[in-house]
């Protein structure tokens, strides 16, 4: 069994924090287009939730990955997609490579305050011309003595307007695209870092997603994570945790919307009976509930692979693909059963419809996941057929 009684204690504690400190404010944050990241992260960090599987010497709990997975699943209980996404950036997108490959110096300067919630982190990979195609990024960090001088820009950066530092992927050499990049921790307060604008998005309304420019930003080379030229490899590893986290965070919202739809359709009358009494409705909701449970099983299996030290790339990609497509399926079907009310911004299904659409785009689009899966199957064009 993946979860024990100790896990359930952590689950209950996190649920209490979400119910008391986060969910009562979500509607206001969504309306404002921003949530107080420093305040929320400090509360989570003080209780150990931002470093469940991070090293104890940097403030983490030193637990295995199953606890991080539990948290990813549980933050899905937050009644919007933006705040869970921002938390996931802090725990499973901007810091895994830092925790695994960073020097003691860079961990103390950047990882420790991220774990405690004293600082907000963001991850800088995507650019206007390089989203899923990570190898084609243009941001450069040229060598100048003991420093890097960074020039370029990043786009769609979650937490970008409030972040204290960014885990930045940049070209640090002229070699092959997969071996000329490095991950560098860059304080957002450095001269030459500009948050150009926050982006107006379809969903994830309370997330401060930013466009960021770097104009001759000088940082010491000791801020680099691991070896120079290994950034692409580190980021690909980091993506696996991001994708599994993203899939796990989709479970509770899907379940909740199904439950909300059951409640609404049970009380809504049409042609002399409740909407729920129509077989097409209750059968469809039963199918969707089954799909959610199948996704949960796939996610747990991928996590078990990871904890066993095995390569979970294929299963994590499958989970990410399925989570995005299931979110679209659940949101569309449930919105239909809400009728005209489903098109009103005041109903929960509408927010879920907007927020869930991002899962098939961010962190690697569906088409990228399909390519990874096809590669594992040996069916990509140019690959030798496998028996």
Coordinates of C-alpha atoms in Angstrom, one line a residue:
X1 CA 0.0 0.0 0.0
X2 CA 1.4 3.4 -1.0
X3 CA -0.1 5.4 1.9
X4 CA 0.2 4.5 5.6
X5 CA -1.4 5.9 8.8
X6 CA 1.5 8.4 8.9
X7 CA 0.5 9.6 5.5
X8 CA -3.1 10.0 6.6
X9 CA -2.0 12.2 9.5
X10 CA -0.2 14.5 7.0
X11 CA -3.3 14.4 4.7
X12 CA -5.6 15.5 7.6
X13 CA -3.2 18.3 8.6
X14 CA -3.0 19.6 5.1
X15 CA -6.8 19.4 4.7
X16 CA -7.2 21.5 7.8
X17 CA -4.8 24.2 6.5
X18 CA -6.6 24.4 3.2
X19 CA -10.0 24.6 4.8
X20 CA -9.0 27.3 7.3
X21 CA -6.4 29.4 5.5
X22 CA -6.9 29.0 1.8
X23 CA -10.4 28.1 0.5
X24 CA -12.2 30.9 2.4
X25 CA -10.1 33.4 0.3
X26 CA -10.0 31.7 -3.1
X27 CA -13.0 33.6 -4.6
X28 CA -11.5 37.0 -3.6
X29 CA -8.1 36.0 -4.9
X30 CA -9.6 34.9 -8.2
X31 CA -11.5 38.2 -8.5
X32 CA -8.4 40.2 -7.8
X33 CA -6.2 38.1 -10.2
X34 CA -3.5 37.4 -7.6
X35 CA -3.1 35.5 -4.3
X36 CA -0.6 36.5 -1.6
X37 CA 2.1 33.9 -2.3
X38 CA 4.4 34.9 0.5
X39 CA 1.7 34.7 3.1
X40 CA 0.3 31.4 1.9
X41 CA 3.8 29.8 1.4
X42 CA 5.0 30.9 4.8
X43 CA 2.0 29.2 6.5
X44 CA 2.6 26.0 4.5
X45 CA 6.4 26.2 5.0
X46 CA 6.1 26.6 8.8
X47 CA 4.2 23.3 8.9
X48 CA 6.7 21.5 6.8
X49 CA 4.6 21.1 3.7
X50 CA 7.0 22.8 1.2
X51 CA 9.8 20.3 2.0
X52 CA 8.2 17.0 2.7
X53 CA 10.8 15.1 0.6
X54 CA 13.6 17.7 0.8
X55 CA 16.8 17.1 2.7
X56 CA 16.6 17.8 6.5
X57 CA 19.8 19.8 6.5
X58 CA 18.0 22.4 4.4
X59 CA 14.8 22.5 6.5
X60 CA 13.0 19.6 4.8
X61 CA 11.4 16.6 6.4
X62 CA 13.5 14.1 4.5
X63 CA 10.5 11.8 3.7
X64 CA 10.2 9.7 0.6
X65 CA 8.4 10.8 -2.5
X66 CA 5.1 9.3 -1.5
X67 CA 4.6 12.2 0.8
X68 CA 5.2 14.7 -1.9
X69 CA 2.7 12.8 -4.1
X70 CA 0.1 12.9 -1.3
X71 CA 0.5 16.7 -1.1
X72 CA 0.1 17.1 -4.8
X73 CA -3.1 15.1 -4.6
X74 CA -4.4 17.0 -1.6
X75 CA -3.8 20.5 -2.8
X76 CA -6.3 19.6 -5.5
X77 CA -8.8 20.3 -2.7
X78 CA -8.1 24.0 -3.1
X79 CA -11.1 25.4 -5.0
X80 CA -9.2 26.8 -7.9
X81 CA -6.4 25.6 -10.1
X82 CA -4.1 28.6 -9.7
X83 CA -3.0 28.3 -6.1
X84 CA -2.2 24.5 -6.3
X85 CA -0.2 25.2 -9.5
X86 CA 1.8 27.9 -7.7
X87 CA 2.5 25.6 -4.8
X88 CA 3.6 22.9 -7.2
X89 CA 6.1 25.2 -8.8
X90 CA 7.6 25.8 -5.4
X91 CA 7.8 22.1 -4.4
X92 CA 8.1 20.0 -7.6
X93 CA 9.1 22.3 -10.5
X94 CA 11.7 24.9 -9.4
X95 CA 13.4 22.9 -6.7
X96 CA 13.9 19.2 -7.5
X97 CA 17.1 19.6 -9.5
X98 CA 18.4 22.1 -6.9
X99 CA 17.8 19.6 -4.1
X100 CA 19.4 16.7 -6.1
X101 CA 22.3 18.4 -7.8
X102 CA 22.9 21.8 -6.2
X103 CA 26.0 22.6 -4.1
X104 CA 25.7 23.3 -0.4
X105 CA 26.1 27.0 -1.1
X106 CA 23.3 27.2 -3.6
X107 CA 21.0 25.0 -1.5
X108 CA 21.5 27.2 1.6
X109 CA 20.9 30.3 -0.4
X110 CA 17.9 29.2 -2.5
X111 CA 16.5 25.8 -1.4
X112 CA 16.3 26.4 2.4
X113 CA 14.2 29.6 2.1
X114 CA 12.0 28.0 -0.5
X115 CA 11.3 25.1 1.9
X116 CA 10.6 27.4 4.9
X117 CA 8.3 29.6 2.8
X118 CA 10.4 32.7 3.3
X119 CA 11.0 33.0 -0.4
X120 CA 8.9 32.3 -3.4
X121 CA 10.5 30.5 -6.4
X122 CA 9.6 30.3 -10.1
X123 CA 10.9 28.2 -12.9
X124 CA 12.2 29.8 -16.1
X125 CA 12.2 27.5 -19.1
X126 CA 9.5 28.6 -21.6
X127 CA 10.1 31.4 -24.0
X128 CA 7.8 33.0 -26.7
X129 CA 9.5 30.9 -29.4
X130 CA 10.3 27.9 -27.2
X131 CA 7.5 26.3 -25.2
X132 CA 7.4 22.5 -25.5
X133 CA 10.6 22.7 -27.6
X134 CA 13.0 23.3 -24.7
X135 CA 16.1 22.7 -26.8
X136 CA 15.4 25.8 -28.9
X137 CA 15.5 28.4 -26.0
X138 CA 17.5 31.5 -26.8
X139 CA 18.3 33.0 -23.4
X140 CA 22.1 33.0 -22.9
X141 CA 24.4 33.2 -19.9
X142 CA 27.9 34.0 -21.2
X143 CA 30.9 33.4 -19.1
X144 CA 32.7 36.5 -17.7
X145 CA 35.3 35.4 -15.1
X146 CA 33.6 34.0 -12.1
X147 CA 30.2 35.3 -13.3
X148 CA 27.5 34.6 -15.9
X149 CA 26.0 37.5 -17.7
X150 CA 22.4 36.7 -18.7
X151 CA 20.5 38.1 -21.6
X152 CA 17.1 37.0 -22.9
X153 CA 13.5 36.5 -21.8
X154 CA 11.1 34.0 -20.3
X155 CA 7.3 33.7 -20.9
X156 CA 4.3 32.2 -19.0
X157 CA 6.3 32.1 -15.7
X158 CA 4.0 31.1 -12.8
X159 CA 4.8 33.0 -9.6
X160 CA 6.9 35.3 -11.8
X161 CA 5.6 38.6 -10.4
X162 CA 6.0 37.7 -6.8
X163 CA 9.1 35.4 -7.0
X164 CA 12.3 36.1 -5.0
X165 CA 14.3 33.9 -7.3
X166 CA 14.0 32.0 -10.6
X167 CA 15.5 28.6 -11.5
X168 CA 16.6 29.6 -15.0
X169 CA 17.5 27.4 -18.0
X170 CA 20.0 29.2 -20.2
X171 CA 22.5 28.5 -22.9
X172 CA 26.0 28.5 -21.4
X173 CA 27.9 27.3 -24.4
X174 CA 27.9 26.8 -28.2
X175 CA 27.7 23.1 -28.4
X176 CA 24.8 20.7 -29.2
X177 CA 21.4 22.0 -28.0
X178 CA 21.1 19.1 -25.5
X179 CA 24.5 19.7 -24.0
X180 CA 25.0 23.5 -23.9
X181 CA 22.5 24.5 -21.3
X182 CA 22.7 25.1 -17.5
X183 CA 20.3 25.7 -14.7
X184 CA 21.1 28.8 -12.7
X185 CA 19.4 30.3 -9.6
X186 CA 18.9 34.0 -10.3
X187 CA 17.6 36.4 -7.6
X188 CA 14.8 38.5 -9.1
X189 CA 16.1 41.6 -7.4
X190 CA 19.3 41.6 -9.5
X191 CA 19.9 44.6 -11.7
X192 CA 18.6 43.9 -15.2
X193 CA 15.8 41.6 -14.3
X194 CA 12.4 43.1 -15.3
X195 CA 9.0 41.7 -14.9
X196 CA 7.5 43.1 -18.1
X197 CA 3.9 42.3 -17.4
X198 CA 1.5 39.9 -15.8
X199 CA -0.5 37.9 -18.3
X200 CA -4.3 37.9 -18.8
X201 CA -5.2 34.3 -19.0
X202 CA -8.4 32.2 -19.8
X203 CA -8.1 30.4 -16.4
X204 CA -5.8 30.1 -13.4
X205 CA -6.9 33.7 -12.7
X206 CA -5.3 34.1 -9.3
X207 CA -1.9 33.0 -10.6
X208 CA 0.5 35.9 -11.3
X209 CA 1.9 34.5 -14.6
X210 CA 4.6 36.8 -15.9
X211 CA 6.8 37.7 -18.8
X212 CA 10.3 38.4 -17.7
X213 CA 13.3 40.0 -19.4
X214 CA 17.0 39.7 -18.5
X215 CA 19.3 42.5 -19.7
X216 CA 22.9 41.8 -18.9
X217 CA 22.1 40.3 -15.5
X218 CA 25.3 39.4 -13.7
X219 CA 25.2 36.4 -11.2
X220 CA 28.1 34.4 -9.8
X221 CA 28.7 31.0 -11.3
X222 CA 28.4 29.4 -7.9
X223 CA 24.6 30.0 -8.4
X224 CA 24.6 27.3 -11.1
X225 CA 22.9 24.0 -10.2
X226 CA 25.3 21.0 -10.8
X227 CA 27.6 20.8 -13.8
X228 CA 27.8 23.3 -16.6
X229 CA 26.1 21.9 -19.8
X230 CA 23.9 19.5 -17.8
X231 CA 21.0 21.8 -17.5
X232 CA 18.9 20.2 -20.3
X233 CA 19.3 16.8 -18.7
X234 CA 18.5 18.1 -15.2
X235 CA 15.4 19.9 -16.6
X236 CA 14.2 16.7 -18.3
X237 CA 14.4 14.9 -15.0
X238 CA 12.7 17.8 -13.2
X239 CA 9.9 17.6 -15.8
X240 CA 9.0 14.1 -14.7
X241 CA 8.2 15.2 -11.2
X242 CA 6.4 18.3 -12.6
X243 CA 4.2 16.1 -14.8
X244 CA 3.4 13.6 -12.1
X245 CA 2.6 16.3 -9.7
X246 CA 0.4 18.0 -12.3
X247 CA -1.5 14.7 -12.9
X248 CA -2.0 14.1 -9.2
X249 CA -3.3 17.6 -8.6
X250 CA -6.0 16.9 -11.1
X251 CA -7.7 14.1 -9.2
X252 CA -9.5 15.9 -6.4
X253 CA -10.9 18.7 -8.6
X254 CA -12.3 16.2 -11.0
X255 CA -13.9 14.2 -8.2
X256 CA -15.3 17.4 -6.6
X257 CA -16.9 18.7 -9.8
X258 CA -18.5 15.3 -10.4
X259 CA -19.9 15.4 -6.9
X260 CA -21.1 19.0 -7.4
X261 CA -22.7 18.0 -10.6
X262 CA -24.5 15.1 -8.9
X263 CA -25.8 17.5 -6.3
X264 CA -27.0 20.1 -8.8
X265 CA -28.6 17.7 -11.2
X266 CA -30.4 15.9 -8.4
X267 CA -32.1 19.1 -7.4
X268 CA -32.7 20.5 -10.9
X269 CA -36.0 19.5 -12.4
X270 CA -36.9 19.2 -16.1
X271 CA -39.9 17.5 -17.7
X272 CA -41.2 16.3 -14.3
X273 CA -38.1 14.6 -12.9
X274 CA -34.6 15.5 -11.8
X275 CA -31.9 15.8 -14.4
X276 CA -29.9 13.1 -12.5
X277 CA -32.7 10.6 -13.0
X278 CA -31.9 10.5 -16.8
X279 CA -29.9 7.4 -17.4
X280 CA -27.6 9.2 -19.8
X281 CA -26.6 11.5 -17.0
X282 CA -26.0 9.1 -14.1
X283 CA -24.4 6.6 -16.4
X284 CA -22.0 9.3 -17.8
X285 CA -21.1 10.5 -14.3
X286 CA -20.4 6.9 -13.3
X287 CA -18.1 6.5 -16.3
X288 CA -16.2 9.7 -15.4
X289 CA -15.8 8.6 -11.8
X290 CA -14.3 5.3 -13.0
X291 CA -11.9 7.2 -15.3
X292 CA -10.7 9.3 -12.3
X293 CA -10.0 6.1 -10.3
X294 CA -8.1 4.6 -13.3
X295 CA -6.0 7.8 -13.5
X296 CA -5.2 7.6 -9.8
X297 CA -4.0 4.0 -10.2
X298 CA -1.7 5.0 -13.1
X299 CA -0.3 7.9 -11.0
X300 CA 0.4 5.7 -8.0
X301 CA 2.1 3.1 -10.2
X302 CA 4.4 5.8 -11.7
X303 CA 5.2 7.0 -8.2
X304 CA 6.1 3.5 -7.1
X305 CA 8.4 3.2 -10.1
X306 CA 10.1 6.4 -9.1
X307 CA 10.5 5.3 -5.5
X308 CA 12.0 2.0 -6.6
X309 CA 14.7 3.9 -8.6
X310 CA 13.2 2.9 -12.0
X311 CA 12.6 5.2 -15.0
X312 CA 9.0 6.5 -14.7
X313 CA 9.2 8.7 -17.8
X314 CA 6.7 6.7 -19.8
X315 CA 4.1 6.3 -17.0
X316 CA 4.5 9.9 -15.9
X317 CA 3.9 11.0 -19.5
X318 CA 0.9 8.7 -19.8
X319 CA -0.5 10.1 -16.5
X320 CA 0.0 13.7 -17.7
X321 CA -1.6 13.0 -21.0
X322 CA -4.6 11.3 -19.4
X323 CA -5.0 13.9 -16.7
X324 CA -5.2 16.7 -19.3
X325 CA -7.7 14.9 -21.5
X326 CA -9.8 13.7 -18.6
X327 CA -10.0 17.2 -17.3
X328 CA -11.4 18.4 -20.6
X329 CA -13.8 15.5 -20.7
X330 CA -15.1 15.9 -17.1
X331 CA -15.4 19.7 -17.4
X332 CA -17.2 19.6 -20.7
X333 CA -19.7 16.8 -19.7
X334 CA -20.4 18.3 -16.3
X335 CA -20.9 21.8 -17.7
X336 CA -23.5 20.4 -20.1
X337 CA -25.5 19.0 -17.2
X338 CA -25.5 22.3 -15.4
X339 CA -27.3 23.8 -18.4
X340 CA -27.4 27.6 -18.6
X341 CA -26.0 27.9 -15.0
X342 CA -22.9 26.0 -16.3
X343 CA -22.1 29.1 -18.4
X344 CA -22.2 31.5 -15.5
X345 CA -18.9 32.5 -13.9
X346 CA -20.5 32.1 -10.4
X347 CA -20.6 28.3 -10.7
X348 CA -17.7 26.0 -9.8
X349 CA -17.9 24.0 -13.0
X350 CA -17.1 27.2 -15.0
X351 CA -13.9 27.8 -13.1
X352 CA -12.9 24.2 -13.4
X353 CA -13.7 24.3 -17.2
X354 CA -11.2 27.2 -17.6
X355 CA -8.5 26.0 -15.2
X356 CA -8.4 22.4 -16.3
X357 CA -7.7 23.2 -19.9
X358 CA -4.1 24.2 -19.1
X359 CA -3.1 20.7 -18.1
X360 CA -3.0 19.6 -21.8
X361 CA -0.7 22.5 -22.6
X362 CA 1.7 23.3 -19.7
X363 CA 4.6 21.2 -18.7
X364 CA 4.7 19.6 -22.1
X365 CA 1.7 19.5 -24.5
X366 CA -0.3 16.4 -25.1
X367 CA 1.6 16.0 -28.4
X368 CA 4.9 15.9 -26.6
X369 CA 3.6 13.3 -24.2
X370 CA 2.4 11.2 -27.1
X371 CA 5.8 11.5 -28.7
X372 CA 7.5 10.3 -25.5
X373 CA 5.1 7.3 -25.3
X374 CA 5.6 6.5 -28.9
X375 CA 9.4 6.6 -28.5
X376 CA 9.1 4.1 -25.7
X377 CA 7.0 1.9 -27.9
X378 CA 9.5 2.2 -30.7
X379 CA 7.0 3.6 -33.1
X380 CA 8.4 7.1 -33.8
X381 CA 9.5 7.6 -37.4
X382 CA 13.1 6.7 -37.9
X383 CA 13.3 4.3 -35.0
X384 CA 14.1 0.7 -35.5
X385 CA 11.1 -1.5 -35.0
X386 CA 11.2 -3.5 -31.8
X387 CA 10.0 -7.0 -31.6

